[in-house]
XYZ file of N, CA and C in Angstrom:
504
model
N 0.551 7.926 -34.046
C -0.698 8.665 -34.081
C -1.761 7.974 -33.213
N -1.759 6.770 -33.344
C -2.601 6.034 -32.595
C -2.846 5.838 -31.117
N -1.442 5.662 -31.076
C -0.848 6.073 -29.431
C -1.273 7.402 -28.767
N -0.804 8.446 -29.541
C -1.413 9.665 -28.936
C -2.362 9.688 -28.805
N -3.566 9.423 -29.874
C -5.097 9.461 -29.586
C -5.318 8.479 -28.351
N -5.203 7.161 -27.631
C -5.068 6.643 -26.556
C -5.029 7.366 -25.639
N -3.081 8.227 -25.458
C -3.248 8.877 -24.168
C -3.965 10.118 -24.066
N -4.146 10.357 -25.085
C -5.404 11.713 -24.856
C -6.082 11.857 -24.333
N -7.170 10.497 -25.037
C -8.227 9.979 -24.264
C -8.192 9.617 -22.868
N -7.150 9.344 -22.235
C -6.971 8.281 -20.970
C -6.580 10.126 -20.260
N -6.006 10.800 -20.750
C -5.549 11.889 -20.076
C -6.731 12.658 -19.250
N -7.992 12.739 -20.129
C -9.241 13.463 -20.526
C -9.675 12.667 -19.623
N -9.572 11.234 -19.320
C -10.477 10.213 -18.613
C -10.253 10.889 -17.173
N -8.948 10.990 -16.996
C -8.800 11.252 -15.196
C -8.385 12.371 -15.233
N -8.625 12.942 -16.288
C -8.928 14.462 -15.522
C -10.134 14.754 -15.471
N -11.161 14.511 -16.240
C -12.844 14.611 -15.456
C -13.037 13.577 -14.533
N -12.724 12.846 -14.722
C -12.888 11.856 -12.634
C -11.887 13.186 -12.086
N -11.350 13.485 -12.075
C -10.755 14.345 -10.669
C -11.165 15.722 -10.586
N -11.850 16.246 -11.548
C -12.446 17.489 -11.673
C -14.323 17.213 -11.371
N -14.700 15.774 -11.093
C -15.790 15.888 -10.772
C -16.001 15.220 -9.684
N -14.733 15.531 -8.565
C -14.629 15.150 -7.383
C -15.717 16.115 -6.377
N -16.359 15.350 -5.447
C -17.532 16.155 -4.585
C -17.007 17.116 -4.184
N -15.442 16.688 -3.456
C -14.701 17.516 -2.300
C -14.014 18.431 -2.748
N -13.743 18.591 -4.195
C -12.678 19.243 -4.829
C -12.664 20.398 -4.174
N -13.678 21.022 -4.487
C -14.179 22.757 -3.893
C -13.806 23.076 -2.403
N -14.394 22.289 -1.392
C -13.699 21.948 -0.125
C -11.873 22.180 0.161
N -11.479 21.399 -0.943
C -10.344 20.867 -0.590
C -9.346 21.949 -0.320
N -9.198 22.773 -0.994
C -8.275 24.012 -0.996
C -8.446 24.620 0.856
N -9.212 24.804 1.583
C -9.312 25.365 2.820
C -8.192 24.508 3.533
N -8.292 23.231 3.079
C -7.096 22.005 3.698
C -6.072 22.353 3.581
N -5.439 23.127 2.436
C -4.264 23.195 2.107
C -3.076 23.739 2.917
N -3.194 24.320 3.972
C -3.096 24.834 4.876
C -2.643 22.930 6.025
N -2.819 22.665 5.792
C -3.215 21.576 7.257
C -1.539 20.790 6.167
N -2.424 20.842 5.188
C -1.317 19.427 4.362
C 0.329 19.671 3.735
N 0.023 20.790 4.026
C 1.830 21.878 3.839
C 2.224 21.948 4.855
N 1.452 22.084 6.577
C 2.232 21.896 7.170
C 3.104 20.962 7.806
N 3.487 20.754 9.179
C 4.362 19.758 9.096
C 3.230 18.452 9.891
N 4.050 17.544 9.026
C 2.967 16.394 9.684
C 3.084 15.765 10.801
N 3.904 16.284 11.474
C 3.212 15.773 13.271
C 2.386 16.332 13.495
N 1.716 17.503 13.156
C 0.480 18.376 13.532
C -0.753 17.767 12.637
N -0.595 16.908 11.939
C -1.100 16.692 11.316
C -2.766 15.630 12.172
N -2.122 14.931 12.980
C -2.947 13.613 13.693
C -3.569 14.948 14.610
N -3.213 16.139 15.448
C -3.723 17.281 16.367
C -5.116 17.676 15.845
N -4.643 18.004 14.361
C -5.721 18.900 13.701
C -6.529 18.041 12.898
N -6.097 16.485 12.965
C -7.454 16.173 12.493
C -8.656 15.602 13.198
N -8.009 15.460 14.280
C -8.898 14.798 15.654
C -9.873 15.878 16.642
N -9.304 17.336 15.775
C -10.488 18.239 16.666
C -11.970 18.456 15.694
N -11.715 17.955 14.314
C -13.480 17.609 13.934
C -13.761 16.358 14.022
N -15.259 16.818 13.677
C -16.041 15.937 13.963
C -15.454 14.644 12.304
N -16.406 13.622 12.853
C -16.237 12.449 11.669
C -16.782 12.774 10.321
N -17.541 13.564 9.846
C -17.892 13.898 8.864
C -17.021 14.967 7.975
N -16.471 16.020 8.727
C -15.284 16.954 8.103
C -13.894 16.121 8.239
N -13.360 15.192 8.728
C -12.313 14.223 9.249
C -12.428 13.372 7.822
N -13.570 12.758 7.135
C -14.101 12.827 6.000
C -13.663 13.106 4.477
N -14.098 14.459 4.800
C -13.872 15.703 3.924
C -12.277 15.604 4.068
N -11.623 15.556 5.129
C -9.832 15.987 5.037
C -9.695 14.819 4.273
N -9.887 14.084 4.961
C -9.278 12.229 3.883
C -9.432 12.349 2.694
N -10.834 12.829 1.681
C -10.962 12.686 0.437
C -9.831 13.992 -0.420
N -10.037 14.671 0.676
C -9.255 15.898 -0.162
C -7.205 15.252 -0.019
N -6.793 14.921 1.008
C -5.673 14.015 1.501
C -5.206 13.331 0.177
N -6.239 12.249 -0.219
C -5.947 11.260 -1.252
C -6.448 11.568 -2.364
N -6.881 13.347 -2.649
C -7.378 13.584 -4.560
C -6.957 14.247 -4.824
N -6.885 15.188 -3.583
C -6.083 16.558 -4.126
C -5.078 17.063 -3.836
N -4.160 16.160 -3.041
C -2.904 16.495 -3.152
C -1.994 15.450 -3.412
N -0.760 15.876 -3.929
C -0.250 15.238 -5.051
C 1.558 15.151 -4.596
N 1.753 13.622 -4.009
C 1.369 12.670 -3.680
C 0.358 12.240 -2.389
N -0.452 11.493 -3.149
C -1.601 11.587 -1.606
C -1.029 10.958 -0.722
N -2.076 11.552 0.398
C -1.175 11.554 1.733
C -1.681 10.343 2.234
N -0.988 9.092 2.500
C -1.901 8.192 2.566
C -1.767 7.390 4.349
N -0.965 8.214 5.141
C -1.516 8.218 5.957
C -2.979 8.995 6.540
N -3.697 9.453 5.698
C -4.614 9.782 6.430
C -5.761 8.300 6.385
N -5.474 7.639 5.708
C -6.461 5.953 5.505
C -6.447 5.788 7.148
N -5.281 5.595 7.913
C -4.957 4.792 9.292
C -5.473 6.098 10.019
N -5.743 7.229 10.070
C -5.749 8.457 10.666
C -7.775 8.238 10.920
N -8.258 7.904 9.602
C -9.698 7.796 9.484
C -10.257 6.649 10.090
N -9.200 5.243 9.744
C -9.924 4.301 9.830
C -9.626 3.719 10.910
N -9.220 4.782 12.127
C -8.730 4.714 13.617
C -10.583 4.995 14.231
N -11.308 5.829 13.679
C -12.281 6.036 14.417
C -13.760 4.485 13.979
N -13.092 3.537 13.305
C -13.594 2.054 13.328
C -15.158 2.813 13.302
N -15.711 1.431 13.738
C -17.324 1.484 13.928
C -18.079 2.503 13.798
N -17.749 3.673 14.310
C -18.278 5.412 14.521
C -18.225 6.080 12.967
N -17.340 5.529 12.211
C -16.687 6.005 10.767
C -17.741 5.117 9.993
N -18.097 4.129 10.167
C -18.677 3.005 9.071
C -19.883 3.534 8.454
N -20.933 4.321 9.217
C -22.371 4.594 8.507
C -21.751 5.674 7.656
N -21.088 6.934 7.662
C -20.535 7.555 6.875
C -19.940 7.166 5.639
N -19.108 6.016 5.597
C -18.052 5.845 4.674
C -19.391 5.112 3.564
N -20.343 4.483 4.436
C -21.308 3.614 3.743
C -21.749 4.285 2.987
N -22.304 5.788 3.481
C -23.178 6.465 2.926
C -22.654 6.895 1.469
N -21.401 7.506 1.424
C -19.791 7.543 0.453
C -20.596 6.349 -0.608
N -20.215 5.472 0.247
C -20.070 3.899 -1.329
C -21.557 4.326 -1.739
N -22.770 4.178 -1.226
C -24.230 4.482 -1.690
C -24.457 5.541 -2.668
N -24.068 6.857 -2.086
C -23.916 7.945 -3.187
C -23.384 8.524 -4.172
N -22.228 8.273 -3.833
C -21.188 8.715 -4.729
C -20.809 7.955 -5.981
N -21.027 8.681 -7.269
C -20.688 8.372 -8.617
C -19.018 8.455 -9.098
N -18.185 9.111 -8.087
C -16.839 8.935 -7.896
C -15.882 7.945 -7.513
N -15.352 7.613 -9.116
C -14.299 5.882 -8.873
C -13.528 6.618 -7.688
N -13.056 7.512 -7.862
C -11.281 8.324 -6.521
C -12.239 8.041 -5.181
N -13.515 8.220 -5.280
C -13.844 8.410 -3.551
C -14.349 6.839 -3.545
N -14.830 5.985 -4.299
C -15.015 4.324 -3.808
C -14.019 3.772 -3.837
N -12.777 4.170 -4.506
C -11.635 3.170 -4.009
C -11.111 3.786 -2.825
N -11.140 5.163 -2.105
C -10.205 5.555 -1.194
C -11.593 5.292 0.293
N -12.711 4.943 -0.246
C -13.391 4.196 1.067
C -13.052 3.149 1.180
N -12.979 2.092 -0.194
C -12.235 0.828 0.388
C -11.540 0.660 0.853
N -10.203 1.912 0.372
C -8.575 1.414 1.524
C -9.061 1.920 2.641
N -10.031 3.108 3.084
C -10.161 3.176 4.520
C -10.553 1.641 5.421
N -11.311 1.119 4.335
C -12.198 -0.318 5.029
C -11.099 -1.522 5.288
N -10.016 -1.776 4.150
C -8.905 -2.318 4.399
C -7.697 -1.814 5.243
N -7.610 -0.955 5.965
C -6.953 -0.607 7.127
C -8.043 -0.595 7.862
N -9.022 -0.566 8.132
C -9.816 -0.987 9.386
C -9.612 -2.296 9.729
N -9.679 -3.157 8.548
C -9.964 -4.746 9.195
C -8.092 -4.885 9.385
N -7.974 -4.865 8.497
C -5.860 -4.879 8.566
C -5.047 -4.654 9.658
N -6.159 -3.898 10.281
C -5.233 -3.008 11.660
C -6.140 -3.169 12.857
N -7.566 -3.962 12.437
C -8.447 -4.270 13.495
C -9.134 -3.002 14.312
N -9.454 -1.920 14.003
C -10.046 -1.079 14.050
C -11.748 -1.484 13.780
N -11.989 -2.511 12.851
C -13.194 -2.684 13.002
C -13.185 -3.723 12.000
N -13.748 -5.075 12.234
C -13.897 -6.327 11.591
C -14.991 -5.911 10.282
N -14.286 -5.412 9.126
C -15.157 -5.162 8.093
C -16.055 -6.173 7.401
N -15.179 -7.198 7.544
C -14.962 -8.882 6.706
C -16.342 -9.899 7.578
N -16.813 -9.477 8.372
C -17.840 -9.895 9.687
C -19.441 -9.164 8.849
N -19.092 -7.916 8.825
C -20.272 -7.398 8.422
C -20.736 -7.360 6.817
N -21.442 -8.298 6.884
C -22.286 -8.567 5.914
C -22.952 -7.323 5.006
N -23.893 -6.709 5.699
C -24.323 -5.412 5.092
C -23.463 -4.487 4.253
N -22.331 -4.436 4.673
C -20.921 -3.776 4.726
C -20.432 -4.404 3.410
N -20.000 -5.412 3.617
C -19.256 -5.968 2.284
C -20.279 -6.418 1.154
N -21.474 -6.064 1.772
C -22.234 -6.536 0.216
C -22.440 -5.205 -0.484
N -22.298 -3.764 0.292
C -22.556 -2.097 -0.332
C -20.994 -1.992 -0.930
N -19.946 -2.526 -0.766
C -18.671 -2.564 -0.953
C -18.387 -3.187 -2.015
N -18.799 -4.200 -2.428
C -18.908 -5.334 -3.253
C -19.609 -4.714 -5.191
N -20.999 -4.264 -4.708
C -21.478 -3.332 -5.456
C -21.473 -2.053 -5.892
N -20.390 -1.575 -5.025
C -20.118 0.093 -5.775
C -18.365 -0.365 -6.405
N -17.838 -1.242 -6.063
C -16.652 -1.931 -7.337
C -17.177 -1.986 -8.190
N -18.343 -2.892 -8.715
C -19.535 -2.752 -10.053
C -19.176 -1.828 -10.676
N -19.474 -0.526 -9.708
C -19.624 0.704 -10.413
C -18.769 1.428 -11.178
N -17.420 0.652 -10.821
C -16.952 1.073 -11.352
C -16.027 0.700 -13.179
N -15.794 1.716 -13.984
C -15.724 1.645 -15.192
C -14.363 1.388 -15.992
N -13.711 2.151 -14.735
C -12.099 2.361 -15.365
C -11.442 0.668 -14.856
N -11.137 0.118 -15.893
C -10.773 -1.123 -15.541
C -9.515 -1.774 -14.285
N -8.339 -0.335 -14.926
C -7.492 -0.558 -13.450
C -7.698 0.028 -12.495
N -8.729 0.685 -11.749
C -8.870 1.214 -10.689
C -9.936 0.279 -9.915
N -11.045 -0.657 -10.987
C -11.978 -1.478 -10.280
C -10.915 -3.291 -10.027
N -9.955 -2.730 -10.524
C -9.090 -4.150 -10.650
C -8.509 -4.009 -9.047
N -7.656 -2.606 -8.849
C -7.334 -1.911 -7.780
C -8.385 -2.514 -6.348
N -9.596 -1.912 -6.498
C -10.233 -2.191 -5.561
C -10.866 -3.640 -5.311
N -11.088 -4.171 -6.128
C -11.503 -6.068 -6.170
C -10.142 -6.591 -5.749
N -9.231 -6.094 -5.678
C -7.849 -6.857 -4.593
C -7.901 -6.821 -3.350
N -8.348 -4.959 -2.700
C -8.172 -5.036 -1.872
C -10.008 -5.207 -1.228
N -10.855 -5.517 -1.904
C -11.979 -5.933 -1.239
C -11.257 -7.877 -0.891
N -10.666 -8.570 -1.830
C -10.068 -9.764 -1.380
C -9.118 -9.451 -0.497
N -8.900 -8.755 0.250
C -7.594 -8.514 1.002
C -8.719 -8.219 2.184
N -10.229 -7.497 2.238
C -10.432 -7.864 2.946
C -11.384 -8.567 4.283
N -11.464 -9.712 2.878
C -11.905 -10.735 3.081
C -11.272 -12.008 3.684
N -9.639 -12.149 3.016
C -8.620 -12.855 3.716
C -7.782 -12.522 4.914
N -8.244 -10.990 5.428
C -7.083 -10.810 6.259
C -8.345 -10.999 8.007
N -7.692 -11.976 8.791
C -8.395 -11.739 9.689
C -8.129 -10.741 10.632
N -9.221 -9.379 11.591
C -8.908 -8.757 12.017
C -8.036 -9.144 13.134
N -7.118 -8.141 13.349
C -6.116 -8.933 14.457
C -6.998 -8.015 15.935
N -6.818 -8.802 16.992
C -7.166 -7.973 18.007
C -6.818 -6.800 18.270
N -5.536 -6.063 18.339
C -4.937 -4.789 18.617
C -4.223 -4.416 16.882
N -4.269 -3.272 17.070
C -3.361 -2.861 15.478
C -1.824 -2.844 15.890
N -1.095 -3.285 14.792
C 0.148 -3.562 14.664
C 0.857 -2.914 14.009
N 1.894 -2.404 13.985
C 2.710 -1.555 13.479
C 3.163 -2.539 12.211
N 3.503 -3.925 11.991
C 3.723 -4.904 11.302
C 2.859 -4.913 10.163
N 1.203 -4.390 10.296
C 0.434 -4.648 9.352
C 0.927 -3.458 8.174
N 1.208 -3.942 6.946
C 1.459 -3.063 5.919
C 0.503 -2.185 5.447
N 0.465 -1.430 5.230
C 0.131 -0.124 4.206
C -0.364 -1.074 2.868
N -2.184 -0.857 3.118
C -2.906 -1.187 1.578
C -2.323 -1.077 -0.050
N -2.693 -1.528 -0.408
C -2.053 -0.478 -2.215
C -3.002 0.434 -2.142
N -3.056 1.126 -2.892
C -3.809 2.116 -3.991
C -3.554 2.292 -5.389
């Protein structure tokens, strides 16, 4: 009995985090992009702009199921140009799913050298403080690894096919 009341609760937990996703509403127009086949996939996401490119990533890694997690290396290819955006993400957003899936964008930036995250100060201190924010214990555990991941990983000059794939 006890048990059940647990996963109930925990059931209820992430299903309102994922039902009070910004992008949710958005996300369905995607659906279309993410059924099809994924070599078309890098075509059609490089003809918007960085802000709807954005929008595909959050919807990529919430709302479809298994997330697609190449779109992290797909986003965090446009480095420096991507950063005031993703910032803006950690600043606003009351969503644990969208501050941990800015961090793995930020840990394939520095991972793959797309943009020395671990350098910018401003950066890892707005990064640092929206982990705070967060409540659910294994998902802020999740992201305080890979904020140490990237802090220890130095950016390499060129990206490497060698550099592994973040957790989530």
């Amino acid at each position: 009995m006890k048990y059940g009341v647990l996963v109930t609760l925990f059931l209820m937990l992430l299903s309102s985090s994922a039902c009070s996703n910004p992008y949710r509403r958005q996300c369905s127009k995607w659906l279309p992009l993410f059924h099809g086949p994924s070599k078309e996939w890098d075509q059609e996401f490089r003809k918007h702009d960085l802000e709807t490119q954005c929008e595909i990533y959050f919807c990529a890694m919430n709302y479809v199921h298994p997330p697609l997690m190449g779109f992290s290396e797909r986003l965090a290819q446009a480095g420096p140009n991507v950063v005031p955006l993703l910032q803006r993400e950690l600043r606003e957003t009351t969503d644990e799913l969208v501050i941990e899936d800015v961090v793995l964008a930020f840990v394939v930036m520095q991972t793959r050298g797309f943009y020395d995250v671990a350098s910018d100060g401003n950066l890892m201190k707005a990064i640092e403080e929206s982990a705070q924010r967060i409540r659910f214990a294994a998902r802020r555990d999740i992201v305080l690894q890979n904020i140490e991941r990237i802090r220890t990983t130095p950016a390499p000059t060129t990206p490497t096919k060698e550099n592994p794939a973040p957790k989530r």
